[in-house]
Amino acid sequence: MRNLVPSAIKVSTLEPAYNEKISDSTSSNYVHESIVAAAFDVDRGLIFAASEDAQFGVRIWRTSCDPCEWNPPVLCGSFSSIDPKVLSLRVIGESAQLILVTRSGDTVTWQLDESGELISGPDIVGSVDSGILCVEWSPDDTLLVMITGDENLILMTSTFDVLSEAPLHTEDFGEDAPINVGWGAKETQFHGSIGRAHLKPSPQSQTQTPEDPNDDGLPRVSWRGDGAYFVVSSLARQTPQSGKGRVLRVYSNEARLQSTAEIVAGLEPSLSWRPSGNLIASTQKEIRTGPSDTQRTGKHGVVFFERNGLPHGGFNLRGDDRDSRIKHLAWSSDSNVLAVHIERAHGDVVQLWTTGNYHWYLKQEISAPLSTHFTSINWHPELNMRLLFTSPLQIIQHDFAWETCAGANDTGCVGVIDGQKILLTPFRTQNIPPPMSSHQLQLTNTPTDESRGDLFLSQVPPHISLSQSHDLLAAVWQEGHIMIWALQTRIKPGGGAAMNPILIWSANVPELYYCRQVLVSPRMMTDEHRTISTAILGSDVSGNDRIVIYDFEHVTLPLKSISATRSRTISLQQKNGRLVPHEVPGHLTWQAPDGSIFQVHREEESYSQICSFTEYCPLSQRVDAQLFVGLSTGGKVYIAIPNAESTSLASNVNSFTIASGFVIFTTTSHDVQFAPLESVVAILTSGQGNGDENQTGELASQAWQKRRVERGSRIVTAVPSTMSLVLQMPRGNLETINPRPMVMEVVKSDLDAGLWRKAFMACRKHRIDFSIIVEHNQEVFMASIPAFVEQIEDVDYINLFLTSVGRSQLPAEVISRVCDSVRQDLEDRDLTKYVNSILTAYVVKSPPDHEAGLALLLRLRGVNPSLVEEAVKYIIFLVDADRLFDTALGMYDFSLVLMVAQHAQKDPREYLPFLRELRALPQYYQHFKIDDHLKRRAKALRSLSLADTHQLHDEALVIWQGTDKYMDVLGIYGAWLFDRHEYHQAATVFVEASDARRAMISYERALQWQELFELCLKEQLDGDEITEIAYRIADELFSKKRFGESARVLLDYAKDVRQAIHSLAQGNEFAEARRIITLHAKPELIDELLLPCALDCRAQIGDDINEMREQLRKQVARLTELRIKKVEEPDAFYNFDDPTLHNVDVMTDVSMAPTTFTRYTVAPSATSKASKRSSKTKRKMERKLGSGRKGTVDEEEYILKSVTKLVERCAATQGEIKKLLPHLLQLSQAHREEGVALQLEFAYLQSELRAAIEDIWKKPDEPTPVDSWATRMQEKAKEQLVEPLQRVPRPEMSISEWSLKLLQPKLTG
């Protein structure tokens, strides 16, 4: 729903100005020289034009592409020719050449320098004797198609090397010729004898296609945008069966014919291939060959073809074009706009057409100046909205921009230009998808400008504008005609038309040329009349912008025409600016092409700069007296205020609008963003952005709200009153959304105004959490709760509000405060009416007060039993029935319990026996049983001291802390811990309870001898008792093999050196024992204790070595046996099937589970059991799998793990030997000999163990199997098994030094 509006215009005239003396006659309007072709020089920003003159031949002119330069073209070259008919003018950027092709067959080139000057004379690089009928360059300027006078098609390179030459006319269809087998044709169907006769063609029915007298007979060529194909339109050769008609042929870029379209009656020469490649456009004229044979309903129409030559729809041109001719078609470089050049006797026009939602809109109609003709039209190859015209005396360049004509937010009206109609839709009341609309405003009665009769008045207004604040529409025509309508849009619901536009003012503006923009806004307004201000932007003769402002009084009640008119004219010194839309006439501003913004002073008829954008923004809007927002052609949104640097708000933006206090814009990343105006102004005033787009974008991502939208969505309009944002999708359909920021703004404004019900209904409709009503202004809401309840009134709505607040993220105290306040107000109003809401307030508060809700039911039970019954059902709906039953039980009211149980449909057999039992108990014990049942242990403990019964020791300690019973509770707690064998915890509790005796017993049981003897000394026990305790502790430590600690206790507290030496000797702590013997001067203990204990320790280690050696040899032998069987009989070992038995059917109907035994298993396999195994059975199975029983598949893995553990045991034994050997060396000769023997035994064990590890963890070589199907299947099955060597890692022997050099046999012998 966008309009294509003019944004800039440039006119370069061969003569200094318009000649007012030129009359409308053809003779007086004749000029010898005429510009016939033009070309863009993209690299240099220039326009080259070629003119034909019978005297001078062809002359080349140059002018700038800058729309702000209206200088006359500069003559830069010429070429003399007898027949100066120009076919093509092209600038080749790669070779810096200007190439001209003439009808006589000459191809002329000029060399260009960097500034665009012709640095060489004309160079004729080639000539065709038969002349050239048509020529067309490929889009990338690498190929050139020529059609010569003898109707040959030539394909050449940019250096004019011929790639292909072939006749234009051929009977061949092309490489893409379809295959027709006749399926579905009438000839293959049954029609009967009579019907089949009618299918035969008759000579009388064949008619010739009449020739078009307006067809010049010349071929046309058009390339596809990617340069892969081109199409040729030419007259087919006349045959006896048909006359001459145009035919389309599609060629590849190698000049190979691809397809040929059928001859279409009335097809005209104009031709243009859409750059996107999907359509080939041409035109067709109505052909009438009989009273009922009509090819098209319109006079002229645009038809489309596919690449295979098949028709693909089209549309009719509008207006009476009976005496006109379609001269040329041209697509914009982005394929969005189709330009149709219509040649008329009273002056040419170029129509610009766009499509949306399968409808073609006529957006612009540019008429030729001075009622002359356009000689050529060209789109800029890169700037897709720039169109170049040439007339005999002028080079005219138009720049266009897309603009959405959206009106006041109250109505949400949007206007769309479609030829002589303006399609109007008020989106506040109706959402009608295009191309339909609520109202079509017809412009058929547009008057001509009698005061300027030398100019032709186009039928399509180039710009329309809706007032930003009131229901007004203005339209302006290029020649200076303006109209204003009062739309009278119906906002209130009801029947009737959506609007009733009435023309209230129409005038001509003689002071302006090339009018391109109009703005309308009321200055003052009352119920009876209003002052309307209208600003029209156009140009003067020199091209500088000029603004004409009209002020007039408009009587609205009753509706009358204009009473008085005042006009002011402000002349500007720059060209191609843009008026900035605004709401208040005093805010009229004008934006220069460099982005500078000027305030227009109406009374003084002057202007002054107030701020500027970083770059020119064709789409802009003034929000208030300070803030300006603009969208550049590059997709950047800029914001500016006076006395501050402009800042880029976002990039990759394709549309924006201002509504509800937000700058709303959509991006190419498919989201819509909402930038609050306050934060936007803060960015400018605080200097946060400083023009840094990245920093501003980072701020936006952190603070601004976003919403994902469909790909390519654009904003049509925003309607704050309905909280809606209307988006248009790329295919043309509309989608209306209600973004949360817009909804929240309306809700907040309603809350500030005290419109509680309206805000509530908006939140309910758009699923906004009702907690916003509280959060917005908590104090105001709490003070306005009576007004809130009065406006809402409905019980269900109040329940919904309370429930939402109760589930919100508000603090618990705020929720409770709101619920209590609302509940209190409801109770004061009508307890009976709002009983459900009151119960809701009790239930949803934090924490919920179920008891208070049930107490309310008790209070109402005697007043209104039927109401209580419904209330009980409602509270059961809110709260879990079992939880409510327990709450009622905890209130000790059995009647309330029965009421809840009955309405909760609980089974009486579940609760009645329990209630009877409770009724039979005394009061206090009854309360105890209820609290105990509800697991309210602390409450029951306060009544009946249940600390020991239910182990509520923590609660008991908290309850009796600081009382005389605290020590008793600690004693009970410690005894309970002692009984649970938690001796350490019990000892701590006993110490806290000052019970030293039981604390010492607990320490003794915990073997915490340090704390024990500390406590004994603090309690000042006598020596005999301490000694007795020391012997007991030492014995326990000795039994736990804590020999060092046992010796320490005996030495420190029992003073028994002999027993301490004995404990150390038993623990192989001979070094410590010898130190203590020396310290206490007890040498006799060496002979009595150390010598025999050393020999006993040596004997024990020797037994361990022999045991490890025997275990190693047995396991190595068994492992060798298993591996031999695995190699000799792998199938039997892994329990594989025999392939020779595959054809024997011995399968039973009993499923056999896989067994964990091999073929050598002693126990048979068991069938699978369907029953579930208990956890105990599973643990038993796991122990059985890991037991490594002989014959199981796990035996090998079990042996490997046993060897690994043996290595670990050997390492531990090595440490013991290392501690013992020095003492065996020193004690006696006999001990030395035992040391030598022990060292040799362990060395041999290590050697044997190391060799076994090398042999066991060496991967055996597998024999090469015989290649057969059975062998391959067995190998595949074996791959699924994991070798035990891969599951059990190889152990590493300790390499630390443990032996003594002095005990080696060669040193001891």
mmCIF file with all atom_site columns, C-alpha atoms in Angstrom, residues 684-816:
data_model
loop_
_atom_site.group_PDB
_atom_site.id
_atom_site.type_symbol
_atom_site.label_atom_id
_atom_site.label_alt_id
_atom_site.label_comp_id
_atom_site.label_asym_id
_atom_site.label_entity_id
_atom_site.label_seq_id
_atom_site.pdbx_PDB_ins_code
_atom_site.Cartn_x
_atom_site.Cartn_y
_atom_site.Cartn_z
_atom_site.occupancy
_atom_site.B_iso_or_equiv
_atom_site.pdbx_formal_charge
_atom_site.auth_seq_id
_atom_site.auth_comp_id
_atom_site.auth_asym_id
_atom_site.auth_atom_id
_atom_site.pdbx_PDB_model_num
ATOM 1   C CA . LEU A 1 684 ? 20.694  12.887  21.473 1.00 0.00 ? 684 LEU A CA 1
ATOM 2   C CA . THR A 1 685 ? 20.738  15.185  24.482 1.00 0.00 ? 685 THR A CA 1
ATOM 3   C CA . SER A 1 686 ? 23.189  13.096  26.527 1.00 0.00 ? 686 SER A CA 1
ATOM 4   C CA . GLY A 1 687 ? 25.482  12.375  23.600 1.00 0.00 ? 687 GLY A CA 1
ATOM 5   C CA . GLN A 1 688 ? 25.353  8.605   24.119 1.00 0.00 ? 688 GLN A CA 1
ATOM 6   C CA . GLY A 1 689 ? 25.128  7.889   20.432 1.00 0.00 ? 689 GLY A CA 1
ATOM 7   C CA . ASN A 1 690 ? 27.593  10.519  19.151 1.00 0.00 ? 690 ASN A CA 1
ATOM 8   C CA . GLY A 1 691 ? 26.788  9.295   15.681 1.00 0.00 ? 691 GLY A CA 1
ATOM 9   C CA . ASP A 1 692 ? 28.123  5.835   16.528 1.00 0.00 ? 692 ASP A CA 1
ATOM 10  C CA . GLU A 1 693 ? 25.674  3.402   14.991 1.00 0.00 ? 693 GLU A CA 1
ATOM 11  C CA . ASN A 1 694 ? 27.152  0.377   16.759 1.00 0.00 ? 694 ASN A CA 1
ATOM 12  C CA . GLN A 1 695 ? 26.829  1.976   20.175 1.00 0.00 ? 695 GLN A CA 1
ATOM 13  C CA . THR A 1 696 ? 23.282  3.105   19.472 1.00 0.00 ? 696 THR A CA 1
ATOM 14  C CA . GLY A 1 697 ? 22.406  -0.375  18.187 1.00 0.00 ? 697 GLY A CA 1
ATOM 15  C CA . GLU A 1 698 ? 23.828  -1.896  21.364 1.00 0.00 ? 698 GLU A CA 1
ATOM 16  C CA . LEU A 1 699 ? 21.678  0.413   23.461 1.00 0.00 ? 699 LEU A CA 1
ATOM 17  C CA . ALA A 1 700 ? 18.693  -0.562  21.351 1.00 0.00 ? 700 ALA A CA 1
ATOM 18  C CA . SER A 1 701 ? 19.259  -4.288  21.778 1.00 0.00 ? 701 SER A CA 1
ATOM 19  C CA . GLN A 1 702 ? 19.438  -3.849  25.529 1.00 0.00 ? 702 GLN A CA 1
ATOM 20  C CA . ALA A 1 703 ? 16.442  -1.589  26.131 1.00 0.00 ? 703 ALA A CA 1
ATOM 21  C CA . TRP A 1 704 ? 14.053  -1.605  23.158 1.00 0.00 ? 704 TRP A CA 1
ATOM 22  C CA . GLN A 1 705 ? 11.375  -4.175  22.725 1.00 0.00 ? 705 GLN A CA 1
ATOM 23  C CA . LYS A 1 706 ? 11.298  -6.310  19.603 1.00 0.00 ? 706 LYS A CA 1
ATOM 24  C CA . ARG A 1 707 ? 8.874   -8.646  17.943 1.00 0.00 ? 707 ARG A CA 1
ATOM 25  C CA . ARG A 1 708 ? 9.448   -11.122 15.133 1.00 0.00 ? 708 ARG A CA 1
ATOM 26  C CA . VAL A 1 709 ? 7.405   -10.567 11.980 1.00 0.00 ? 709 VAL A CA 1
ATOM 27  C CA . GLU A 1 710 ? 7.083   -12.261 8.635  1.00 0.00 ? 710 GLU A CA 1
ATOM 28  C CA . ARG A 1 711 ? 9.968   -11.906 6.211  1.00 0.00 ? 711 ARG A CA 1
ATOM 29  C CA . GLY A 1 712 ? 9.846   -8.646  4.237  1.00 0.00 ? 712 GLY A CA 1
ATOM 30  C CA . SER A 1 713 ? 7.062   -7.045  6.289  1.00 0.00 ? 713 SER A CA 1
ATOM 31  C CA . ARG A 1 714 ? 6.587   -3.285  6.017  1.00 0.00 ? 714 ARG A CA 1
ATOM 32  C CA . ILE A 1 715 ? 4.586   -0.909  8.172  1.00 0.00 ? 715 ILE A CA 1
ATOM 33  C CA . VAL A 1 716 ? 1.403   0.441   6.617  1.00 0.00 ? 716 VAL A CA 1
ATOM 34  C CA . THR A 1 717 ? 0.092   2.419   9.573  1.00 0.00 ? 717 THR A CA 1
ATOM 35  C CA . ALA A 1 718 ? -0.277  2.332   13.323 1.00 0.00 ? 718 ALA A CA 1
ATOM 36  C CA . VAL A 1 719 ? -3.591  2.926   15.073 1.00 0.00 ? 719 VAL A CA 1
ATOM 37  C CA . PRO A 1 720 ? -2.920  3.740   18.731 1.00 0.00 ? 720 PRO A CA 1
ATOM 38  C CA . SER A 1 721 ? -6.611  3.863   19.665 1.00 0.00 ? 721 SER A CA 1
ATOM 39  C CA . THR A 1 722 ? -7.006  0.202   18.717 1.00 0.00 ? 722 THR A CA 1
ATOM 40  C CA . MET A 1 723 ? -3.444  -0.683  19.771 1.00 0.00 ? 723 MET A CA 1
ATOM 41  C CA . SER A 1 724 ? -2.829  -2.163  16.328 1.00 0.00 ? 724 SER A CA 1
ATOM 42  C CA . LEU A 1 725 ? 0.013   -2.111  13.851 1.00 0.00 ? 725 LEU A CA 1
ATOM 43  C CA . VAL A 1 726 ? -0.839  -2.905  10.226 1.00 0.00 ? 726 VAL A CA 1
ATOM 44  C CA . LEU A 1 727 ? 1.890   -4.654  8.237  1.00 0.00 ? 727 LEU A CA 1
ATOM 45  C CA . GLN A 1 728 ? 2.026   -5.521  4.559  1.00 0.00 ? 728 GLN A CA 1
ATOM 46  C CA . MET A 1 729 ? 3.760   -8.658  3.374  1.00 0.00 ? 729 MET A CA 1
ATOM 47  C CA . PRO A 1 730 ? 5.868   -8.768  0.187  1.00 0.00 ? 730 PRO A CA 1
ATOM 48  C CA . ARG A 1 731 ? 3.097   -10.550 -1.713 1.00 0.00 ? 731 ARG A CA 1
ATOM 49  C CA . GLY A 1 732 ? 0.684   -7.707  -0.852 1.00 0.00 ? 732 GLY A CA 1
ATOM 50  C CA . ASN A 1 733 ? -1.591  -9.130  1.844  1.00 0.00 ? 733 ASN A CA 1
ATOM 51  C CA . LEU A 1 734 ? -2.042  -7.375  5.189  1.00 0.00 ? 734 LEU A CA 1
ATOM 52  C CA . GLU A 1 735 ? -1.531  -8.527  8.739  1.00 0.00 ? 735 GLU A CA 1
ATOM 53  C CA . THR A 1 736 ? -2.688  -6.613  11.803 1.00 0.00 ? 736 THR A CA 1
ATOM 54  C CA . ILE A 1 737 ? -0.910  -7.225  15.089 1.00 0.00 ? 737 ILE A CA 1
ATOM 55  C CA . ASN A 1 738 ? -1.280  -5.772  18.558 1.00 0.00 ? 738 ASN A CA 1
ATOM 56  C CA . PRO A 1 739 ? 2.278   -5.254  19.809 1.00 0.00 ? 739 PRO A CA 1
ATOM 57  C CA . ARG A 1 740 ? 2.761   -5.312  23.547 1.00 0.00 ? 740 ARG A CA 1
ATOM 58  C CA . PRO A 1 741 ? 4.404   -1.831  23.708 1.00 0.00 ? 741 PRO A CA 1
ATOM 59  C CA . MET A 1 742 ? 1.411   -0.212  22.013 1.00 0.00 ? 742 MET A CA 1
ATOM 60  C CA . VAL A 1 743 ? -1.017  -2.084  24.219 1.00 0.00 ? 743 VAL A CA 1
ATOM 61  C CA . MET A 1 744 ? 0.936   -1.128  27.318 1.00 0.00 ? 744 MET A CA 1
ATOM 62  C CA . GLU A 1 745 ? 0.905   2.544   26.375 1.00 0.00 ? 745 GLU A CA 1
ATOM 63  C CA . VAL A 1 746 ? -2.882  2.540   26.076 1.00 0.00 ? 746 VAL A CA 1
ATOM 64  C CA . VAL A 1 747 ? -3.234  0.581   29.294 1.00 0.00 ? 747 VAL A CA 1
ATOM 65  C CA . LYS A 1 748 ? -0.953  2.986   31.161 1.00 0.00 ? 748 LYS A CA 1
ATOM 66  C CA . SER A 1 749 ? -2.804  6.036   29.861 1.00 0.00 ? 749 SER A CA 1
ATOM 67  C CA . ASP A 1 750 ? -6.109  4.485   30.914 1.00 0.00 ? 750 ASP A CA 1
ATOM 68  C CA . LEU A 1 751 ? -4.699  3.729   34.354 1.00 0.00 ? 751 LEU A CA 1
ATOM 69  C CA . ASP A 1 752 ? -3.468  7.296   34.724 1.00 0.00 ? 752 ASP A CA 1
ATOM 70  C CA . ALA A 1 753 ? -6.931  8.518   33.750 1.00 0.00 ? 753 ALA A CA 1
ATOM 71  C CA . GLY A 1 754 ? -8.607  6.217   36.260 1.00 0.00 ? 754 GLY A CA 1
ATOM 72  C CA . LEU A 1 755 ? -10.323 4.135   33.542 1.00 0.00 ? 755 LEU A CA 1
ATOM 73  C CA . TRP A 1 756 ? -9.850  0.888   35.421 1.00 0.00 ? 756 TRP A CA 1
ATOM 74  C CA . ARG A 1 757 ? -12.368 -1.187  33.498 1.00 0.00 ? 757 ARG A CA 1
ATOM 75  C CA . LYS A 1 758 ? -11.038 -0.113  30.099 1.00 0.00 ? 758 LYS A CA 1
ATOM 76  C CA . ALA A 1 759 ? -7.494  -0.954  31.155 1.00 0.00 ? 759 ALA A CA 1
ATOM 77  C CA . PHE A 1 760 ? -8.665  -4.282  32.591 1.00 0.00 ? 760 PHE A CA 1
ATOM 78  C CA . MET A 1 761 ? -10.487 -5.261  29.393 1.00 0.00 ? 761 MET A CA 1
ATOM 79  C CA . ALA A 1 762 ? -7.463  -4.337  27.257 1.00 0.00 ? 762 ALA A CA 1
ATOM 80  C CA . CYS A 1 763 ? -5.232  -6.545  29.410 1.00 0.00 ? 763 CYS A CA 1
ATOM 81  C CA . ARG A 1 764 ? -7.769  -9.355  29.237 1.00 0.00 ? 764 ARG A CA 1
ATOM 82  C CA . LYS A 1 765 ? -8.131  -9.114  25.450 1.00 0.00 ? 765 LYS A CA 1
ATOM 83  C CA . HIS A 1 766 ? -4.404  -8.995  24.725 1.00 0.00 ? 766 HIS A CA 1
ATOM 84  C CA . ARG A 1 767 ? -3.331  -11.409 27.467 1.00 0.00 ? 767 ARG A CA 1
ATOM 85  C CA . ILE A 1 768 ? -1.390  -8.908  29.520 1.00 0.00 ? 768 ILE A CA 1
ATOM 86  C CA . ASP A 1 769 ? -0.663  -9.869  33.110 1.00 0.00 ? 769 ASP A CA 1
ATOM 87  C CA . PHE A 1 770 ? -3.113  -7.996  35.338 1.00 0.00 ? 770 PHE A CA 1
ATOM 88  C CA . SER A 1 771 ? -0.298  -7.274  37.768 1.00 0.00 ? 771 SER A CA 1
ATOM 89  C CA . ILE A 1 772 ? 0.550   -4.279  35.551 1.00 0.00 ? 772 ILE A CA 1
ATOM 90  C CA . ILE A 1 773 ? -2.530  -2.578  37.026 1.00 0.00 ? 773 ILE A CA 1
ATOM 91  C CA . VAL A 1 774 ? -0.844  -2.765  40.425 1.00 0.00 ? 774 VAL A CA 1
ATOM 92  C CA . GLU A 1 775 ? 2.730   -2.210  39.287 1.00 0.00 ? 775 GLU A CA 1
ATOM 93  C CA . HIS A 1 776 ? 2.050   0.919   37.225 1.00 0.00 ? 776 HIS A CA 1
ATOM 94  C CA . ASN A 1 777 ? 1.362   3.100   40.278 1.00 0.00 ? 777 ASN A CA 1
ATOM 95  C CA . GLN A 1 778 ? 0.950   1.009   43.380 1.00 0.00 ? 778 GLN A CA 1
ATOM 96  C CA . GLU A 1 779 ? 0.033   3.805   45.747 1.00 0.00 ? 779 GLU A CA 1
ATOM 97  C CA . VAL A 1 780 ? -2.588  5.230   43.391 1.00 0.00 ? 780 VAL A CA 1
ATOM 98  C CA . PHE A 1 781 ? -4.088  1.794   42.869 1.00 0.00 ? 781 PHE A CA 1
ATOM 99  C CA . MET A 1 782 ? -4.259  1.053   46.589 1.00 0.00 ? 782 MET A CA 1
ATOM 100 C CA . ALA A 1 783 ? -6.017  4.379   47.133 1.00 0.00 ? 783 ALA A CA 1
ATOM 101 C CA . SER A 1 784 ? -8.394  3.713   44.211 1.00 0.00 ? 784 SER A CA 1
ATOM 102 C CA . ILE A 1 785 ? -9.437  0.163   45.094 1.00 0.00 ? 785 ILE A CA 1
ATOM 103 C CA . PRO A 1 786 ? -13.073 1.231   45.745 1.00 0.00 ? 786 PRO A CA 1
ATOM 104 C CA . ALA A 1 787 ? -13.252 2.869   42.304 1.00 0.00 ? 787 ALA A CA 1
ATOM 105 C CA . PHE A 1 788 ? -11.567 -0.165  40.741 1.00 0.00 ? 788 PHE A CA 1
ATOM 106 C CA . VAL A 1 789 ? -14.078 -2.573  42.276 1.00 0.00 ? 789 VAL A CA 1
ATOM 107 C CA . GLU A 1 790 ? -16.972 -0.312  41.328 1.00 0.00 ? 790 GLU A CA 1
ATOM 108 C CA . GLN A 1 791 ? -15.919 -0.139  37.672 1.00 0.00 ? 791 GLN A CA 1
ATOM 109 C CA . ILE A 1 792 ? -15.052 -3.824  37.301 1.00 0.00 ? 792 ILE A CA 1
ATOM 110 C CA . GLU A 1 793 ? -18.097 -4.993  39.307 1.00 0.00 ? 793 GLU A CA 1
ATOM 111 C CA . ASP A 1 794 ? -18.292 -8.416  37.643 1.00 0.00 ? 794 ASP A CA 1
ATOM 112 C CA . VAL A 1 795 ? -17.419 -11.218 40.074 1.00 0.00 ? 795 VAL A CA 1
ATOM 113 C CA . ASP A 1 796 ? -15.676 -13.323 37.440 1.00 0.00 ? 796 ASP A CA 1
ATOM 114 C CA . TYR A 1 797 ? -13.501 -10.400 36.366 1.00 0.00 ? 797 TYR A CA 1
ATOM 115 C CA . ILE A 1 798 ? -12.510 -9.696  39.980 1.00 0.00 ? 798 ILE A CA 1
ATOM 116 C CA . ASN A 1 799 ? -11.648 -13.371 40.474 1.00 0.00 ? 799 ASN A CA 1
ATOM 117 C CA . LEU A 1 800 ? -9.553  -13.279 37.302 1.00 0.00 ? 800 LEU A CA 1
ATOM 118 C CA . PHE A 1 801 ? -7.719  -10.192 38.524 1.00 0.00 ? 801 PHE A CA 1
ATOM 119 C CA . LEU A 1 802 ? -6.989  -11.642 41.967 1.00 0.00 ? 802 LEU A CA 1
ATOM 120 C CA . THR A 1 803 ? -5.787  -14.927 40.503 1.00 0.00 ? 803 THR A CA 1
ATOM 121 C CA . SER A 1 804 ? -3.422  -13.177 38.091 1.00 0.00 ? 804 SER A CA 1
ATOM 122 C CA . VAL A 1 805 ? -2.006  -10.987 40.856 1.00 0.00 ? 805 VAL A CA 1
ATOM 123 C CA . GLY A 1 806 ? -1.550  -14.008 43.105 1.00 0.00 ? 806 GLY A CA 1
ATOM 124 C CA . ARG A 1 807 ? 0.481   -15.824 40.434 1.00 0.00 ? 807 ARG A CA 1
ATOM 125 C CA . SER A 1 808 ? 2.525   -12.790 39.424 1.00 0.00 ? 808 SER A CA 1
ATOM 126 C CA . GLN A 1 809 ? 6.119   -11.947 40.263 1.00 0.00 ? 809 GLN A CA 1
ATOM 127 C CA . LEU A 1 810 ? 5.128   -9.210  42.676 1.00 0.00 ? 810 LEU A CA 1
ATOM 128 C CA . PRO A 1 811 ? 6.624   -9.375  46.189 1.00 0.00 ? 811 PRO A CA 1
ATOM 129 C CA . ALA A 1 812 ? 4.675   -11.523 48.612 1.00 0.00 ? 812 ALA A CA 1
ATOM 130 C CA . GLU A 1 813 ? 3.880   -8.603  50.882 1.00 0.00 ? 813 GLU A CA 1
ATOM 131 C CA . VAL A 1 814 ? 2.468   -6.597  47.948 1.00 0.00 ? 814 VAL A CA 1
ATOM 132 C CA . ILE A 1 815 ? 0.257   -9.518  46.886 1.00 0.00 ? 815 ILE A CA 1
ATOM 133 C CA . SER A 1 816 ? -1.039  -9.931  50.419 1.00 0.00 ? 816 SER A CA 1
#
